[in-house]
Coordinates of C-alpha atoms and ligand atoms in Angstrom, one line a residue:
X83 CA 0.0 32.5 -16.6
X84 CA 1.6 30.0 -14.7
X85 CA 5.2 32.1 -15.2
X86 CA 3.8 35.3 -14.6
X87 CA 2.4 35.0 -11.0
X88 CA 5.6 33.0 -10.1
X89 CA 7.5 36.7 -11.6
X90 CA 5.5 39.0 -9.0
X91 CA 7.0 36.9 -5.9
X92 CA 10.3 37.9 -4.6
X93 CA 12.3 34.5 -3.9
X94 CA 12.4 35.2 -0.1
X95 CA 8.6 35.5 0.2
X96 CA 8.6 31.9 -1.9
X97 CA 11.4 30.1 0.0
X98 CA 9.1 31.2 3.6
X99 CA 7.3 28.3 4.4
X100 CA 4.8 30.9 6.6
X101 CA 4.4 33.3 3.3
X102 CA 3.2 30.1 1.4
X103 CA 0.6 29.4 4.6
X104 CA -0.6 32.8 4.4
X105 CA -0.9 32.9 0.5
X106 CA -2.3 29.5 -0.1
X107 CA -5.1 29.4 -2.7
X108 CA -8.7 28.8 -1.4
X109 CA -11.0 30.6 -4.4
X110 CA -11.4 30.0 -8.3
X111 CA -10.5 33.4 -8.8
X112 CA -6.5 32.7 -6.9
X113 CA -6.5 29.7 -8.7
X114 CA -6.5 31.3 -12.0
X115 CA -3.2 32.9 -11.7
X116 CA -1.8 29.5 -11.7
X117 CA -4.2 27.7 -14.0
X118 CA -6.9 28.0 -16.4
X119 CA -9.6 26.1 -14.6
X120 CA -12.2 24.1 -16.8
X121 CA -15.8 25.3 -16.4
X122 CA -16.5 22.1 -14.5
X123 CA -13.5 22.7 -12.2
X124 CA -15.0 26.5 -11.4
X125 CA -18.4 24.9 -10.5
X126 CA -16.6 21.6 -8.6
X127 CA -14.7 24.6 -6.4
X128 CA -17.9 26.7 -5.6
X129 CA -20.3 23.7 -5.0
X130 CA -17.6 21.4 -3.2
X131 CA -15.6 23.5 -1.2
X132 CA -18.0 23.3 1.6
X133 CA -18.2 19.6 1.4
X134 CA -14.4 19.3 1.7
X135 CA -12.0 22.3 1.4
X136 CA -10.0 23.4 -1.2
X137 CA -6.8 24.9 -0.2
X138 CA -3.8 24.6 -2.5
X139 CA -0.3 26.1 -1.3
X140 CA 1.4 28.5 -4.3
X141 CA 3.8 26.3 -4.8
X142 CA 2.1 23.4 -5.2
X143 CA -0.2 24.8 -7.7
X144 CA 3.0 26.2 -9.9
X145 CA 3.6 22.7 -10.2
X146 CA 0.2 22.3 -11.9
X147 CA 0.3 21.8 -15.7
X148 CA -1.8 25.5 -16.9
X149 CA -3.3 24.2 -19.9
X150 CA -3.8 20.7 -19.3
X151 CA -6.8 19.5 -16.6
X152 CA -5.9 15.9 -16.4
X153 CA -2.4 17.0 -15.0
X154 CA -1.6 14.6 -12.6
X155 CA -1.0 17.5 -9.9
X156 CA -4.1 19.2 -10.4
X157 CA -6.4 16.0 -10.0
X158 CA -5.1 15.8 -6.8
X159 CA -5.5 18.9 -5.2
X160 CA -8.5 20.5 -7.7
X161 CA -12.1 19.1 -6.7
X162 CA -13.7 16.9 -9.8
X163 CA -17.3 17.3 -10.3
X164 CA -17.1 13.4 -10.3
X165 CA -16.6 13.9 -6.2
X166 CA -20.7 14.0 -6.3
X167 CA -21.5 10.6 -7.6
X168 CA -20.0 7.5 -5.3
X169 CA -23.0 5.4 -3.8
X170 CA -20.4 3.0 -2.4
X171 CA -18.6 5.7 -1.1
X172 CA -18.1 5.8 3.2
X173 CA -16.7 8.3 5.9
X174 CA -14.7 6.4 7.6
X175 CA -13.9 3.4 6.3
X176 CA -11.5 2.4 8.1
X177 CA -13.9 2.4 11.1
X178 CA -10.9 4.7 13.1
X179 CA -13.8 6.1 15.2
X180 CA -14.1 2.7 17.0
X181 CA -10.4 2.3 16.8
X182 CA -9.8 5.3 18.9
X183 CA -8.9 4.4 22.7
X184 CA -9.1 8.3 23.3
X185 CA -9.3 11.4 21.5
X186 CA -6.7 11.8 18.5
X187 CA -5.4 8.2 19.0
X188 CA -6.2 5.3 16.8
X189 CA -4.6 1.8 17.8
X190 CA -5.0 -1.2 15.8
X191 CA -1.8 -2.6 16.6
X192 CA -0.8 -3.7 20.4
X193 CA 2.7 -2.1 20.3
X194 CA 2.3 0.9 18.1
X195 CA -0.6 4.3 17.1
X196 CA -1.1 6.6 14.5
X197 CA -1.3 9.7 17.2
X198 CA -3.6 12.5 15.2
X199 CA -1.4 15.6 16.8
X200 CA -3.1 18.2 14.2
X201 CA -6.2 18.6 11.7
X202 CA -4.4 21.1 9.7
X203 CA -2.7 20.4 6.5
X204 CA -0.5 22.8 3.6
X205 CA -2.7 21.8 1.3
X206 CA -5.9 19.5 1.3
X207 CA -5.5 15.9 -0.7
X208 CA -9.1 15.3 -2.4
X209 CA -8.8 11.5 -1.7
X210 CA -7.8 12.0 1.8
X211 CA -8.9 9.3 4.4
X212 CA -9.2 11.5 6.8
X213 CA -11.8 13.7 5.2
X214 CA -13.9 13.9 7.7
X215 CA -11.3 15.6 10.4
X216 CA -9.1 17.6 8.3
X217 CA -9.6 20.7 8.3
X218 CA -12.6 20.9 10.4
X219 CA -12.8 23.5 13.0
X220 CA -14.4 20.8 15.5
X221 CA -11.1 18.6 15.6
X222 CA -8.9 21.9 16.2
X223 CA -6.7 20.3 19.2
X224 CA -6.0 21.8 22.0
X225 CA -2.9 21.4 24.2
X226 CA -5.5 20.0 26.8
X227 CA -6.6 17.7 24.9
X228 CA -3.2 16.0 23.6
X229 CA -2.6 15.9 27.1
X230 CA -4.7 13.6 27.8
X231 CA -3.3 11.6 25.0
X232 CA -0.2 11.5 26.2
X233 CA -1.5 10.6 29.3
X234 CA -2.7 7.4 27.9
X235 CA 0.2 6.8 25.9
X236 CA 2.1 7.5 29.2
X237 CA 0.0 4.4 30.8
X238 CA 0.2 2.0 28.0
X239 CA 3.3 0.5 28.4
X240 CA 2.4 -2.0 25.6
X241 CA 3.5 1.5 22.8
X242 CA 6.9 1.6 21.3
X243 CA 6.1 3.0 18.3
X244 CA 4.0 6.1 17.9
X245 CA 3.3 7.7 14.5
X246 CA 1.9 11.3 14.4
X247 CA 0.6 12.1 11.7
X248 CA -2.8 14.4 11.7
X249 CA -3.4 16.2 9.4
X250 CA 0.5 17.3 9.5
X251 CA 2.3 17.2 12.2
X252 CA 4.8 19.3 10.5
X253 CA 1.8 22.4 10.1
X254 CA 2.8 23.1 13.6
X255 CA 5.6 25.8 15.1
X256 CA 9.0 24.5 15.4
X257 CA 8.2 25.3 19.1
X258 CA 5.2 23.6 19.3
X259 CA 6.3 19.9 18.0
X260 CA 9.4 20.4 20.0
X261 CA 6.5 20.5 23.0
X262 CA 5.2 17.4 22.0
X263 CA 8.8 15.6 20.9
X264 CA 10.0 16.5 25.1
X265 CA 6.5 14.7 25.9
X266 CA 7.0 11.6 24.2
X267 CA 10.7 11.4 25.1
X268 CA 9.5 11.9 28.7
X269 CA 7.8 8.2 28.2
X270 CA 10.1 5.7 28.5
X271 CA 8.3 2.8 26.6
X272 CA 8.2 5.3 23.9
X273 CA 11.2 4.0 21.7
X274 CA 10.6 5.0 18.3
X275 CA 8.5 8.8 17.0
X276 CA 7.7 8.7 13.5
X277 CA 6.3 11.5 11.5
X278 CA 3.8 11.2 8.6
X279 CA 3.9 14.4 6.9
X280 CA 3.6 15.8 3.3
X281 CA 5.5 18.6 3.4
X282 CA 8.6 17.8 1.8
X283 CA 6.1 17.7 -1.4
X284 CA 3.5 19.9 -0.5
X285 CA 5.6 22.9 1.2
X286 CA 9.3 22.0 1.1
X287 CA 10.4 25.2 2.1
X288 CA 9.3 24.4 5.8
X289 CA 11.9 21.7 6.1
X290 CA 14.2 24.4 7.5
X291 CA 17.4 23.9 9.0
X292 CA 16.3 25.1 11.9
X293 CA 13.7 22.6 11.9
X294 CA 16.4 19.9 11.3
X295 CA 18.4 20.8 14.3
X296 CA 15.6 20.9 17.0
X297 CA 14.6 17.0 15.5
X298 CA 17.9 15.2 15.5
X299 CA 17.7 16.1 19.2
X300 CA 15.0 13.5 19.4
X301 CA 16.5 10.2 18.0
X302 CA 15.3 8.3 17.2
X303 CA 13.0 9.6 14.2
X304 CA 11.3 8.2 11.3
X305 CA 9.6 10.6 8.6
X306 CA 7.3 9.1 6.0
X307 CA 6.4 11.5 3.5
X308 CA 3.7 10.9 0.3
X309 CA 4.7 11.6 -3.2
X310 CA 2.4 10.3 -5.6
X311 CA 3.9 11.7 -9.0
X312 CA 7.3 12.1 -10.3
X313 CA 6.3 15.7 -11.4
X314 CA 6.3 16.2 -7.5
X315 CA 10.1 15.5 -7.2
X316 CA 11.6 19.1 -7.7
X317 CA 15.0 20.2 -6.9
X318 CA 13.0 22.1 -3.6
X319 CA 11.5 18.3 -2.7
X320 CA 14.7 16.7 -2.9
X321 CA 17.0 19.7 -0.8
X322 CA 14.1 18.8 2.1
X323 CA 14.7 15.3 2.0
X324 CA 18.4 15.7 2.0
X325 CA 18.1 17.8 5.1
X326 CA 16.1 15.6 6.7
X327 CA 18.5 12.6 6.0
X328 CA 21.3 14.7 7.0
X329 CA 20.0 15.3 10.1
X330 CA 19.9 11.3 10.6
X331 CA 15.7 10.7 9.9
X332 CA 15.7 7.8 7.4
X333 CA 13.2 9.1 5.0
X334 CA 10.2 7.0 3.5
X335 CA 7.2 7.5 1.6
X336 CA 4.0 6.2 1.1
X337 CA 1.6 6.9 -2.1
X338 CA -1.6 6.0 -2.9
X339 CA -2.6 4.4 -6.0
X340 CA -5.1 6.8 -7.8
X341 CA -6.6 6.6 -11.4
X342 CA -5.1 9.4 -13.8
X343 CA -2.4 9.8 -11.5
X344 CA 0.2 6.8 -10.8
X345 CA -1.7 3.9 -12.0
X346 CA 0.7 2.2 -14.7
X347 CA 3.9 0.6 -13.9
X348 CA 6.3 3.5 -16.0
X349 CA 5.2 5.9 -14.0
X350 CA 5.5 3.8 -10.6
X351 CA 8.7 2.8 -11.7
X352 CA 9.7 6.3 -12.5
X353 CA 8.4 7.5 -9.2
X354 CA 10.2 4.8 -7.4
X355 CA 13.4 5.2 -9.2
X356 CA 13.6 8.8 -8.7
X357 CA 12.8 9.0 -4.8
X358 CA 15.6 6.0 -4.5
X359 CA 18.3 8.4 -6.4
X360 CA 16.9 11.1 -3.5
X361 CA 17.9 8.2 -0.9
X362 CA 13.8 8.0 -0.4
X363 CA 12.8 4.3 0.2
X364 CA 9.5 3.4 -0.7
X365 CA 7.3 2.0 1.7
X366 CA 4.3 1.6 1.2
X367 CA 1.5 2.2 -1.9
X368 CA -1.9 2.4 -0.5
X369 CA -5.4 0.9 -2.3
X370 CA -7.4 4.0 -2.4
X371 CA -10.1 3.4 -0.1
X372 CA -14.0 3.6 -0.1
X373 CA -14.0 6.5 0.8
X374 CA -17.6 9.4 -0.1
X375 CA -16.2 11.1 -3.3
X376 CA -13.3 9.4 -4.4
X377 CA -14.9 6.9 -7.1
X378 CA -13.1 8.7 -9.6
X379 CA -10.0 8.2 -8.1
X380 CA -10.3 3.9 -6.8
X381 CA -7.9 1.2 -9.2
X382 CA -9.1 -2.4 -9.1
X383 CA -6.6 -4.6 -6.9
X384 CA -6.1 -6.7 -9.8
X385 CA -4.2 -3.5 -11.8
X386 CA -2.5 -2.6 -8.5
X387 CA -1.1 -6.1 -8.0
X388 CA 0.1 -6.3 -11.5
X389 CA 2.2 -2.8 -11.1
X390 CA 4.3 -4.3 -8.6
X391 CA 4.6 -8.0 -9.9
X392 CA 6.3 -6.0 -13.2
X393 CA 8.4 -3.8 -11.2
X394 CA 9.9 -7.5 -9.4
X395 CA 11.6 -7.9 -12.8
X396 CA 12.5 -4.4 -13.9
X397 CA 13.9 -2.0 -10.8
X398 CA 15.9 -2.8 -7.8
X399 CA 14.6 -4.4 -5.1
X400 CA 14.6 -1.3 -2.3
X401 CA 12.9 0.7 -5.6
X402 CA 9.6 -1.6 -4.7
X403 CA 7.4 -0.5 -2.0
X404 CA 4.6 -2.9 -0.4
X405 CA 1.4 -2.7 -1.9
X406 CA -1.1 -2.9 0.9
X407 CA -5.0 -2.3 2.3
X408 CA -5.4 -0.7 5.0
X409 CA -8.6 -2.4 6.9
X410 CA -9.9 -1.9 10.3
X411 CA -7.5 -4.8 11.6
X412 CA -4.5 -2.8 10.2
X413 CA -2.2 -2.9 6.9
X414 CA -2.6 -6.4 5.0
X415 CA 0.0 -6.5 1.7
X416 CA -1.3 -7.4 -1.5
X417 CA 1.3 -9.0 -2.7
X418 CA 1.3 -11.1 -6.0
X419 CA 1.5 -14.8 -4.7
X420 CA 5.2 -15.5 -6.3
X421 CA 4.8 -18.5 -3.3
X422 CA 2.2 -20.9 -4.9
X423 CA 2.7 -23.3 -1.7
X424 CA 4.0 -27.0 -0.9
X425 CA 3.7 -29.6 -2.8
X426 CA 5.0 -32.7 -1.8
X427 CA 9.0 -32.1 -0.6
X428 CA 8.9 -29.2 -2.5
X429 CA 7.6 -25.9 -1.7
X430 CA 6.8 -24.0 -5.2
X431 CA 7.1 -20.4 -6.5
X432 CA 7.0 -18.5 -9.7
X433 CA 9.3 -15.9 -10.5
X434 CA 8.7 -12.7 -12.2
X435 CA 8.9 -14.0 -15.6
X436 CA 6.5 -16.4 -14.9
X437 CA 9.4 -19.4 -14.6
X438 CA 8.4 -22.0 -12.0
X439 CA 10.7 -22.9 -9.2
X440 CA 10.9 -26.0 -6.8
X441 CA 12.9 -25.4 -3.9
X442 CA 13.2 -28.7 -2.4
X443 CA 11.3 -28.1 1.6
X444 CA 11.2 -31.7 3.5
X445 CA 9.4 -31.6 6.5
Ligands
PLP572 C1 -0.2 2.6 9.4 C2 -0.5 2.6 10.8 C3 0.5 2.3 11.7 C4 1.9 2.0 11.4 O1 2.0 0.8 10.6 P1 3.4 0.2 10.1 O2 3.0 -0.9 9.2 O3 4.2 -0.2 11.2 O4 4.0 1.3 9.3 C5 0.1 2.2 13.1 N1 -1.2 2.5 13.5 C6 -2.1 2.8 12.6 C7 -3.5 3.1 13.1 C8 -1.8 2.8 11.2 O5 -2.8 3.2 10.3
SF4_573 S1 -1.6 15.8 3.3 FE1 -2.3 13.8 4.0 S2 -3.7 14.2 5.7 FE2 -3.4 16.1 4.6 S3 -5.1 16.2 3.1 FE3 -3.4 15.2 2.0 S4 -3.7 13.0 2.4 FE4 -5.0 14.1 3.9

């Protein structure tokens, strides 16, 4: 089925990035011309949706594996019935409320913000941390109100570094982030803008040229992007990136580690491999947090560590992103303690293969 709805869409209506918007899937009955949704898929979509919506982008879902409901595209995007049962489960666990100066800004860093410009996304992520905003008509931002964010920014000299991310930044009008791009540039303790979007994997098509153009004009510009699944690299995905790069962004990504999806070092190491071929460094691969509904989803620490303690030993060194929590005092790596610490002149590590080192460290 997956072929046949692909057929009765003319390759100019796929390749517009506003066609996909407009024809993203939101009802069990569009999802099955992509997929044949299990019985507990159908009741996860009618009983869910309301908690957290379900919107899928066409392309995306032709991605999706028809026949097979552990694909590793589908879990993402396709509520679980398994979203119901978490007791440990929070809202916000990253406590961003309390982090947030003013509206649409969260700073846990002196020098830099993740700037929430937009609650809209392509398509919505069912592990996303921010759950509770996405989506949600309340947080719909109004130019007035990222006004007044800028206004802040505009009197916090201590910002160099301002992420926006949303939702996706990206979701906007060429027009309307060029808006925003002249604010920030208009600051001039504002050194470095970075984007967090998903796009490039989500959407690809809406990393135009056009797009490209009106960016570079803004340098300089950092885009992370989040593939989880080397399924997600397409020849679409990697033309965006290559545009983007092109245009001078350096391109990064961050994952998050999710049962069923990315958990074992072949596929890291696949994923990792394949996005450095793209010229994609990896940057960072998140611990899923506690966040309501996600239970399903959450990898003990100890499995995460080990992933990327192997991959020291097996890929390049750029392949390797950081492995890190993100906590209400910001990002702390979890890293497998290859330095074991001092011990008389010597300060001791162990490599990958387990060898013990002593690099001689007097005082
Ligand atoms: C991730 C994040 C940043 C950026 O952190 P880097 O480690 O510099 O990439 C900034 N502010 C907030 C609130 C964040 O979550
Ligand atoms: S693209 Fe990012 S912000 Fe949007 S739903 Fe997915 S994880 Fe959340």
């Amino acid at each position: 089925m997956n072929k046949s709805a692909r057929e009765g869409i003319s390759d100019v209506d796929w390749r517009d990035w506003r066609w996909q918007m407009r024809n993203r899937i939101r009802t069990v009955e569009a999802l099955r011309d992509w997929v044949d949704p299990t019985q507990e898929e159908a009741k996860a979509i009618t009983e869910l949706a309301q908690r957290f919506h379900f919107v899928i982008t066409p392309y995306f879902a032709s991605l999706m594996d028809a026949e097979n409901p552990d694909c590793p595209i589908r879990k993402q995007v396709v509520p679980n019935w398994a979203e119901r049962f978490d007791p440990a489960g929070l809202a916000d666990p990253l406590d961003e409320v309390a982090h947030s100066p003013v509206k649409n800004v969260i700073r846990v860093y002196p020098d830099r913000i993740a700037f929430c410009v937009n609650n809209e996304c392509a398509l919505y992520c069912r592990y996303c941390l921010r759950k509770r905003m996405v989506g949600d008509e309340d947080w719909t931002m109004q130019k007035r109100e990222l006004e007044v964010a800028l206004d802040w920014i505009a009197k916090t000299p201590e910002i160099r570094d301002v992420l926006l991310t949303g939702g996706d930044p990206l979701v906007f009008s060429d027009r309307k982030l060029e808006w925003l791009l002249i604010r920030l540039r208009e600051i001039p303790h504002v050194e470095l803008i970075r984007l967090g979007t998903r796009l490039p994997v989500t959407l690809p098509f809406r990393v135009t040229d056009s797009l490209c153009r009106m960016l570079k004009k803004y340098h300089p510009i950092w885009l992370n992007t989040h593939f989880n699944h080397p399924s997600e690299l397409t020849p679409e995905a990697a033309e965006a990136c290559d545009r983007l790069l092109r245009a001078g962004i350096p391109v990064g990504n961050q994952s998050v580690l999710l049962r069923g999806v990315n958990d074992s070092t072949e596929i890291m190491q696949t994923l990792c491999e394949k996005l450095v071929r793209m010229r994609v460094r990896p940057y960072y691969v998140y611990q899923a947090q506690l966040l309501e509904g996600t239970q399903h989803f959450r990898v003990p620490i100890e499995e995460g560590i080990t992933i990327f303690k192997e991959m020291r030993g097996r890929t390049s060194g750029f392949a390797i992103p950081q492995y890190v929590l993100d906590t209400p005092h910001g990002k702390v790596p979890l890293d497998y303690p290859f330095a074991k610490g001092r011990e008389g002149d010597d300060f001791v590590v162990e490599a990958w293969d387990g060898a013990i080192w002593r690099e001689p460290n007097p005082r």
